[in-house]
Structures are given as structure tokens and as C-alpha cells.
Short mmCIF file of C-alpha atoms in Angstrom, two decimals:
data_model
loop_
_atom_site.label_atom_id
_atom_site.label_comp_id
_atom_site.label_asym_id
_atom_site.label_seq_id
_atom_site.Cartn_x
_atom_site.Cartn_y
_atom_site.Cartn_z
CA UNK D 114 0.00 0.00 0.00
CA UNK D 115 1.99 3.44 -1.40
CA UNK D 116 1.62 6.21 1.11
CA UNK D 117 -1.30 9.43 -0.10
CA UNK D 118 0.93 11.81 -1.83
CA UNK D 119 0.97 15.43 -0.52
CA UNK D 120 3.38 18.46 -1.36
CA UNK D 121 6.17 18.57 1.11
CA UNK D 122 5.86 22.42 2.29
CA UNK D 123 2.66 25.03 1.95
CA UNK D 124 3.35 28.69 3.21
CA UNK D 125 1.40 31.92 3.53
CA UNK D 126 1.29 35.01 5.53
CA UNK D 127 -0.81 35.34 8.68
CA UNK D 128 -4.43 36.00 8.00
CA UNK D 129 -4.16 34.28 4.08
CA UNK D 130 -5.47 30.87 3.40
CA UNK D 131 -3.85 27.87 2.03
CA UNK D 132 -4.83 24.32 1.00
CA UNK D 133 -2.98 20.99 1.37
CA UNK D 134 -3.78 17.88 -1.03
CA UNK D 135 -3.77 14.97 -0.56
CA UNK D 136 -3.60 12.39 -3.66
CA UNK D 137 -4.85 8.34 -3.36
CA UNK D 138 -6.56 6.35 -5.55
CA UNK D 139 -9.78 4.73 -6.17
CA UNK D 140 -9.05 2.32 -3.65
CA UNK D 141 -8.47 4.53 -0.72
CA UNK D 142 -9.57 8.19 -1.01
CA UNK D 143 -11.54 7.97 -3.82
CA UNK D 144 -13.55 4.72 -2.21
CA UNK D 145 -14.93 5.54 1.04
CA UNK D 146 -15.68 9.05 2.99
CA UNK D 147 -12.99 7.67 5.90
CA UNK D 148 -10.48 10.44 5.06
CA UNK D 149 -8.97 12.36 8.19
CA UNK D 150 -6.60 15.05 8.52
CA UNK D 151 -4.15 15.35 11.61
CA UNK D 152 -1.60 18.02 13.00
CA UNK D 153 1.95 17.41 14.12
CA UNK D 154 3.78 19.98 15.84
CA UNK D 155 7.38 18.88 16.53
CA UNK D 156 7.90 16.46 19.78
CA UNK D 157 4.75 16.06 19.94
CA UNK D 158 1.76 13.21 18.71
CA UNK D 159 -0.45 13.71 16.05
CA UNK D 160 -3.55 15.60 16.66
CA UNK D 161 -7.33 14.56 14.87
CA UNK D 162 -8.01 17.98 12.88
CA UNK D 163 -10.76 16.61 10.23
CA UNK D 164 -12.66 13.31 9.98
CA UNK D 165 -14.77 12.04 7.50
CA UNK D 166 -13.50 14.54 5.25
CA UNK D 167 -15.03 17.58 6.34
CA UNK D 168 -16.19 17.33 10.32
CA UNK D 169 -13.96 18.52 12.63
CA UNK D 170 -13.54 17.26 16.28
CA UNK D 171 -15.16 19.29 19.37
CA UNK D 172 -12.16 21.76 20.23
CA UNK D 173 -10.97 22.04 16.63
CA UNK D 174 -11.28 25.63 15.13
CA UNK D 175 -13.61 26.41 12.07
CA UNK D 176 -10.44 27.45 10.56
CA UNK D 177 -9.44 24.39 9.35
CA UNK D 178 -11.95 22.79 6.72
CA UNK D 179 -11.93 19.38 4.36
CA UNK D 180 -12.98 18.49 1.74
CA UNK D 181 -12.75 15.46 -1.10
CA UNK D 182 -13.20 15.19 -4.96
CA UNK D 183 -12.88 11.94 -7.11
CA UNK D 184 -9.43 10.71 -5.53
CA UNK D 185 -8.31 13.71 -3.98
CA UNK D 186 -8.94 14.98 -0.42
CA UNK D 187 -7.65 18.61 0.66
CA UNK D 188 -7.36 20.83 4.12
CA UNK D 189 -8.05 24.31 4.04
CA UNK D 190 -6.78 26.67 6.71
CA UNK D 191 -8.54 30.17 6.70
CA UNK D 192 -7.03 33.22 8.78
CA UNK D 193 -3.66 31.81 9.07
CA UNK D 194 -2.06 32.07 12.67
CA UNK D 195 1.19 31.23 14.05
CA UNK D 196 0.34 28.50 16.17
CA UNK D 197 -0.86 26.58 12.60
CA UNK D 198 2.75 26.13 11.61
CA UNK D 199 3.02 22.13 12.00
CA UNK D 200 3.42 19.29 10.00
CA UNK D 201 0.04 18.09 8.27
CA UNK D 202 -1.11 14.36 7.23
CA UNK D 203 -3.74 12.61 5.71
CA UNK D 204 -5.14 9.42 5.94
CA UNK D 205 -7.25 7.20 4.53
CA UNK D 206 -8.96 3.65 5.24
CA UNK D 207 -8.13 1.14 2.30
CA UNK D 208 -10.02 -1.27 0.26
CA UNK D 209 -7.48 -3.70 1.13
CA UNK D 210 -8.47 -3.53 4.69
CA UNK D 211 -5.84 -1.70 5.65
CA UNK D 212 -5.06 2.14 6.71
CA UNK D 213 -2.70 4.56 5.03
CA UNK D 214 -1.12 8.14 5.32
CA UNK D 215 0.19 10.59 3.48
CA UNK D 216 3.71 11.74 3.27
CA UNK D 217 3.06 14.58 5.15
CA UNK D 218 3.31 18.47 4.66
CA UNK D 219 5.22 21.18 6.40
CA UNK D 220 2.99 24.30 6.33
CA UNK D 221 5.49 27.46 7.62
CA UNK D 222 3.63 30.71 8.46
CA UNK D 223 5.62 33.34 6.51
CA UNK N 25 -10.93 11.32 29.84
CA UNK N 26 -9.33 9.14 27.50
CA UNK N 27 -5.50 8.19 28.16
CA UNK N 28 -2.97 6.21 26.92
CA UNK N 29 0.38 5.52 27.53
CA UNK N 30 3.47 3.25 25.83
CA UNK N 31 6.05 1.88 27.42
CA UNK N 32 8.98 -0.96 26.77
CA UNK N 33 12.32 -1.56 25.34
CA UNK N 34 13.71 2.08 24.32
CA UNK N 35 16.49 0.00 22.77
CA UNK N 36 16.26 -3.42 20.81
CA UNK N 37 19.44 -5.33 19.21
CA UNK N 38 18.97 -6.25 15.39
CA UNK N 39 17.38 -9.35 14.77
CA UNK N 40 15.98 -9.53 18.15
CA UNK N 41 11.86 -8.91 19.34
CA UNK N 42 11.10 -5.16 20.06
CA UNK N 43 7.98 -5.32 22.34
CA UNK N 44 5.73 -2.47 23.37
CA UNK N 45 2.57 -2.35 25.68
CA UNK N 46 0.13 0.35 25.75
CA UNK N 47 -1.54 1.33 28.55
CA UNK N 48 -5.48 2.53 28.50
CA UNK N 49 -7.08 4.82 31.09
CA UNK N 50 -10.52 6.22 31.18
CA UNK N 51 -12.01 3.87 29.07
CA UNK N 52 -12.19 -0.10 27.96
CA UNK N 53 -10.16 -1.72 25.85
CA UNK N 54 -13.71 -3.90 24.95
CA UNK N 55 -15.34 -0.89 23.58
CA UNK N 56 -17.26 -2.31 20.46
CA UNK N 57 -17.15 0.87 18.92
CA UNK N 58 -13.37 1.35 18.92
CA UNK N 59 -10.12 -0.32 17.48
CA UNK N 60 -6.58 0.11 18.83
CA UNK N 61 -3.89 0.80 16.88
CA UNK N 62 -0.19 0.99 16.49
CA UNK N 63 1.56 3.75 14.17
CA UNK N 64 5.16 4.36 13.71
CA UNK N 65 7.30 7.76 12.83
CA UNK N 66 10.99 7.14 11.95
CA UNK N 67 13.15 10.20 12.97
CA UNK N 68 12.17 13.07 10.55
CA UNK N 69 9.78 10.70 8.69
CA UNK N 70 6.22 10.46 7.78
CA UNK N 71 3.21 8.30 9.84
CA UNK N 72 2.75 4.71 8.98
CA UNK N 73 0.29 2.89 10.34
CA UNK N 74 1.17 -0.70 11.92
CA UNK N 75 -1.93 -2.21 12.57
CA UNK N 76 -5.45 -2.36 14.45
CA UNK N 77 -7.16 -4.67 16.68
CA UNK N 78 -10.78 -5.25 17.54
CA UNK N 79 -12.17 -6.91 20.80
CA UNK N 80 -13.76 -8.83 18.77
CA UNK N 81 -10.84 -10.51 17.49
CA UNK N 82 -10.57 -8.60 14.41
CA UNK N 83 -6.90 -7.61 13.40
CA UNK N 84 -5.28 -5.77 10.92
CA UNK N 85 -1.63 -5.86 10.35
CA UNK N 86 0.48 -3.65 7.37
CA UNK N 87 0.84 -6.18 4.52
CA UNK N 88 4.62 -4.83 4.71
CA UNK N 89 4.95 -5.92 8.15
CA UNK N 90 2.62 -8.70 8.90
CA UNK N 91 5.23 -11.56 8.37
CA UNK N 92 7.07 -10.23 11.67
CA UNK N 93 4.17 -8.48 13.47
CA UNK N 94 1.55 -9.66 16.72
CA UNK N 95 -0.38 -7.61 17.82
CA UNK N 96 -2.86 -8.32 21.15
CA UNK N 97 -4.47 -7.09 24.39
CA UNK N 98 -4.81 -8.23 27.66
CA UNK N 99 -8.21 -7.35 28.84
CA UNK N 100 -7.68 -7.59 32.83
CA UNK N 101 -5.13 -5.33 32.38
CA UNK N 102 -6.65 -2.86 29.66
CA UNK N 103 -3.35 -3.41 28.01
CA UNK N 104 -2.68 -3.48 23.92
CA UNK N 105 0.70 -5.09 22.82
CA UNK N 106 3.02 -4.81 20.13
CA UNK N 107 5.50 -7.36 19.01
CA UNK N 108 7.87 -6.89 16.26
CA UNK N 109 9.84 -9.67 15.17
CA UNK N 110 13.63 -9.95 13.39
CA UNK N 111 13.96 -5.95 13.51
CA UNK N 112 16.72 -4.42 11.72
CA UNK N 113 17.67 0.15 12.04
CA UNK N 114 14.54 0.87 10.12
CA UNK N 115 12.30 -0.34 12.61
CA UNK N 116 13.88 3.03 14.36
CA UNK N 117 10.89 4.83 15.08
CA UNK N 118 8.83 6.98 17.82
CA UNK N 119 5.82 4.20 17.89
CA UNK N 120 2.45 5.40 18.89
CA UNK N 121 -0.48 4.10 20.22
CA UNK N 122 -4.39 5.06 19.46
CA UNK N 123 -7.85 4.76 19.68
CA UNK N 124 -9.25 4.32 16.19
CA UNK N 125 -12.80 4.58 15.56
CA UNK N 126 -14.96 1.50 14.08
CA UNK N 127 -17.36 2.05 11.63
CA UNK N 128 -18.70 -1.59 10.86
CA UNK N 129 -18.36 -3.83 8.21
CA UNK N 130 -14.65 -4.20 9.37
CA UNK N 131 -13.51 -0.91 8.66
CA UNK N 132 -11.59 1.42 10.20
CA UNK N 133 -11.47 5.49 10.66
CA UNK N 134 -10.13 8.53 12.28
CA UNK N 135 -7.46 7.64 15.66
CA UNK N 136 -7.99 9.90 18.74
CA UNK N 137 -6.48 10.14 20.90
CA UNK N 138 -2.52 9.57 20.41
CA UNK N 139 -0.47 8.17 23.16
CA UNK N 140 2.88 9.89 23.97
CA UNK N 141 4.88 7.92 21.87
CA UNK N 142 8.08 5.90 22.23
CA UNK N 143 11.46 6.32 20.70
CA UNK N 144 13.00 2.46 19.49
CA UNK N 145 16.16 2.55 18.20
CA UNK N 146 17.47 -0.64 16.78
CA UNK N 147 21.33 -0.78 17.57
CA UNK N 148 24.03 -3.12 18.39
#
């Protein structure tokens, strides 16, 4: 099972927007709605950001929004702050019965 | 609230068994509506999921490391367990465990919350 492909680094300014993809196939992204979206600051463990590509957790800002076409899920982050500069993944459930992630993106806050 | 914690060998010799356990507070390892998962980050590397387990007696391993990978729970103990056979340096890796959400039909979703995580290094 090859990882979801995503760019390796997204930047903008405080206050701009930007938008992570996150490329699978029709086997994983493109199969089911069981695409999630998780934060990474260094040190620490992932946190749940988006499930089912476009709820977010209780606690989670309506900054951050997802959202999937054909094989290709994205993350939208609105108002950018500070505190959003973190590593970003993906994930998806798998036809295979299995569970995969992306490669992960580094979004820096200019 | 929801806790969990992994603990074990912080460093394994190659070709030798790394084990983990992970500890679960606050709630039951039984839950029917919940798998529990292992992931793994190599140092300045992406996620990769390991595997899942279901109460049921469901589990799902990595097809890229099922040949050398158990994973089970102890229910008196609320304990999930990871063992990783013949590893060699790029089993290296903070390892995580999670809650992952069931959503029937033997499929998996979202994991929250994240354990701590452990750094194994694989070293002579």
C-alpha cells in the first residue's frame, strides 16, 4: 500500500489561506468518505483535525476545513495564525483492509 | 478522559523482538465501537500505520509488516501489545499508540487520541 501523496511544504502570511492535497486512488480516497486530517507539531503526537473529510472534532477551530473530490482529499486553513505552523497528514482507510497516510506536509507561516 | 500511555524496550538489538505495551485509562479496551492501533514515525519521517485490533478478534496488520508483526491485548489489564519480530535500524521509530474509531463492516477510521509515543532505536 503506497503512502497518499501530498506536497512537502505550503506557506502563507498570517491572516491568508492555504490548501494541502492529498492524492490516493480509487481504492483509498476515492472509495470511502474515511479520510482524516491530523496536526503534528514537533515532539509532539499527532492531533485529529478533520474526519470524514469535512467534520472537525469538538475543540478544533472552524479554521481548518476538508474536503474530497474523485481521488483527492484537501485541508483548508482560513485566517492563518502562528500556532498553525506544524506538520500536516492525511489518511485514509483502504479497500485492502488496511489504513494509510500521506507523506506529510510542512505548512510554515511566513 | 481518554488516556494512553506506551512503554517498553527504548532499545532493541537487530534481529531480536522489540515489544511495546500500551496502557489505556478512562475507558475499555472492549469498547465495540473502537479499534486500537499501532503507528510508527521514523526520525524526521512520515506516519505509517502498523496495525489495528478489535475486541472482537478482528486484526489488521500492514501487509509490509505482517510476516514479523503480533499484535494483542490483555483485557484484565486494559493493556494493547506490540510485538515486532527480526527488527533491523529501520524499525527506528517513535511508535504510537491510538484509539481508532470503528465504523462496521470491518472498517476502520479517524485515531484519537494519540499516546505519547516511544522512541526504538534498533542498535548493536
Amino acid at each position: 500500500q503506497s503512502a497518499l501523496t501530498q506536497p512537502a511544504s505550503v506557506s502563507g502570511s498570517p491572516g491568508q489561506s492555504i490548501t494541502i492535497s492529498c492524492t490516493g486512488t480509487s481504492s483509498d480516497v476515492g472509495a470511502y468518505h474515511y479520510v482524516s486530517w491530523y496536526q503534528q507539531h514537533p515532539g509532539k503526537a499527532p492531533k485529529l483535525m478533520i474526519y470524514g473529510v469535512n467534520n472537525r472534532p469538538s475543540g478544533v477551530s472552524n479554521r481548518f476545513s476538508g474536503s474530497k473530490s474523485g481521488n483527492t482529499a484537501s485541508l483548508t486553513i482560513s485566517g492563518l495564525q502562528a500556532e498553525d505552523e506544524a506538520d500536516y497528514y492525511c489518511s485514509s482507510y483502504t479497500s485492502s483492509a488496511s489504513y494509510v497516510f500521506g507523506t506529510g506536509t510542512k505548512v510554515t507561516v511566513l | 478522559q481518554l488516556q494512553l500511555q506506551e512503554s517498553g524496550s527504548g532499545l532493541v538489538k537487530p534481529s531480536e523482538t522489540l515489544s511495546l505495551t500500551c496502557t489505556i485509562s478512562g475507558g475499555s479496551i472492549s469498547s465495540l465501537d473502537y479499534y486500537w492501533g499501532w503507528i510508527r514515525q521514523p526520525p524526521g519521517k512520515g506516519l505509517e500505520w502498523i496495525g489495528s485490533f478489535y475486541y472482537r478478534g478482528s486484526t489488521y496488520y500492514s501487509p509490509s509488516l505482517k510476516s514479523r508483526l503480533t499484535i494483542s491485548v490483555d483485557t484484565s489489564k486494559n493493556q494493547l501489545s506490540l510485538r515486532l519480530r527480526s527488527v533491523t535500524a529501520a524499525d527506528t521509530a517513535v511508535y504510537y499508540c491510538a484509539r481508532q474509531r470503528n465504523v462496521g463492516w470491518g472498517r476502520m477510521d479517524w485515531f484519537d487520541p494519540w499516546g505519547q509515543g516511544t522512541l526504538v532505536t534498533v542498535s548493536s
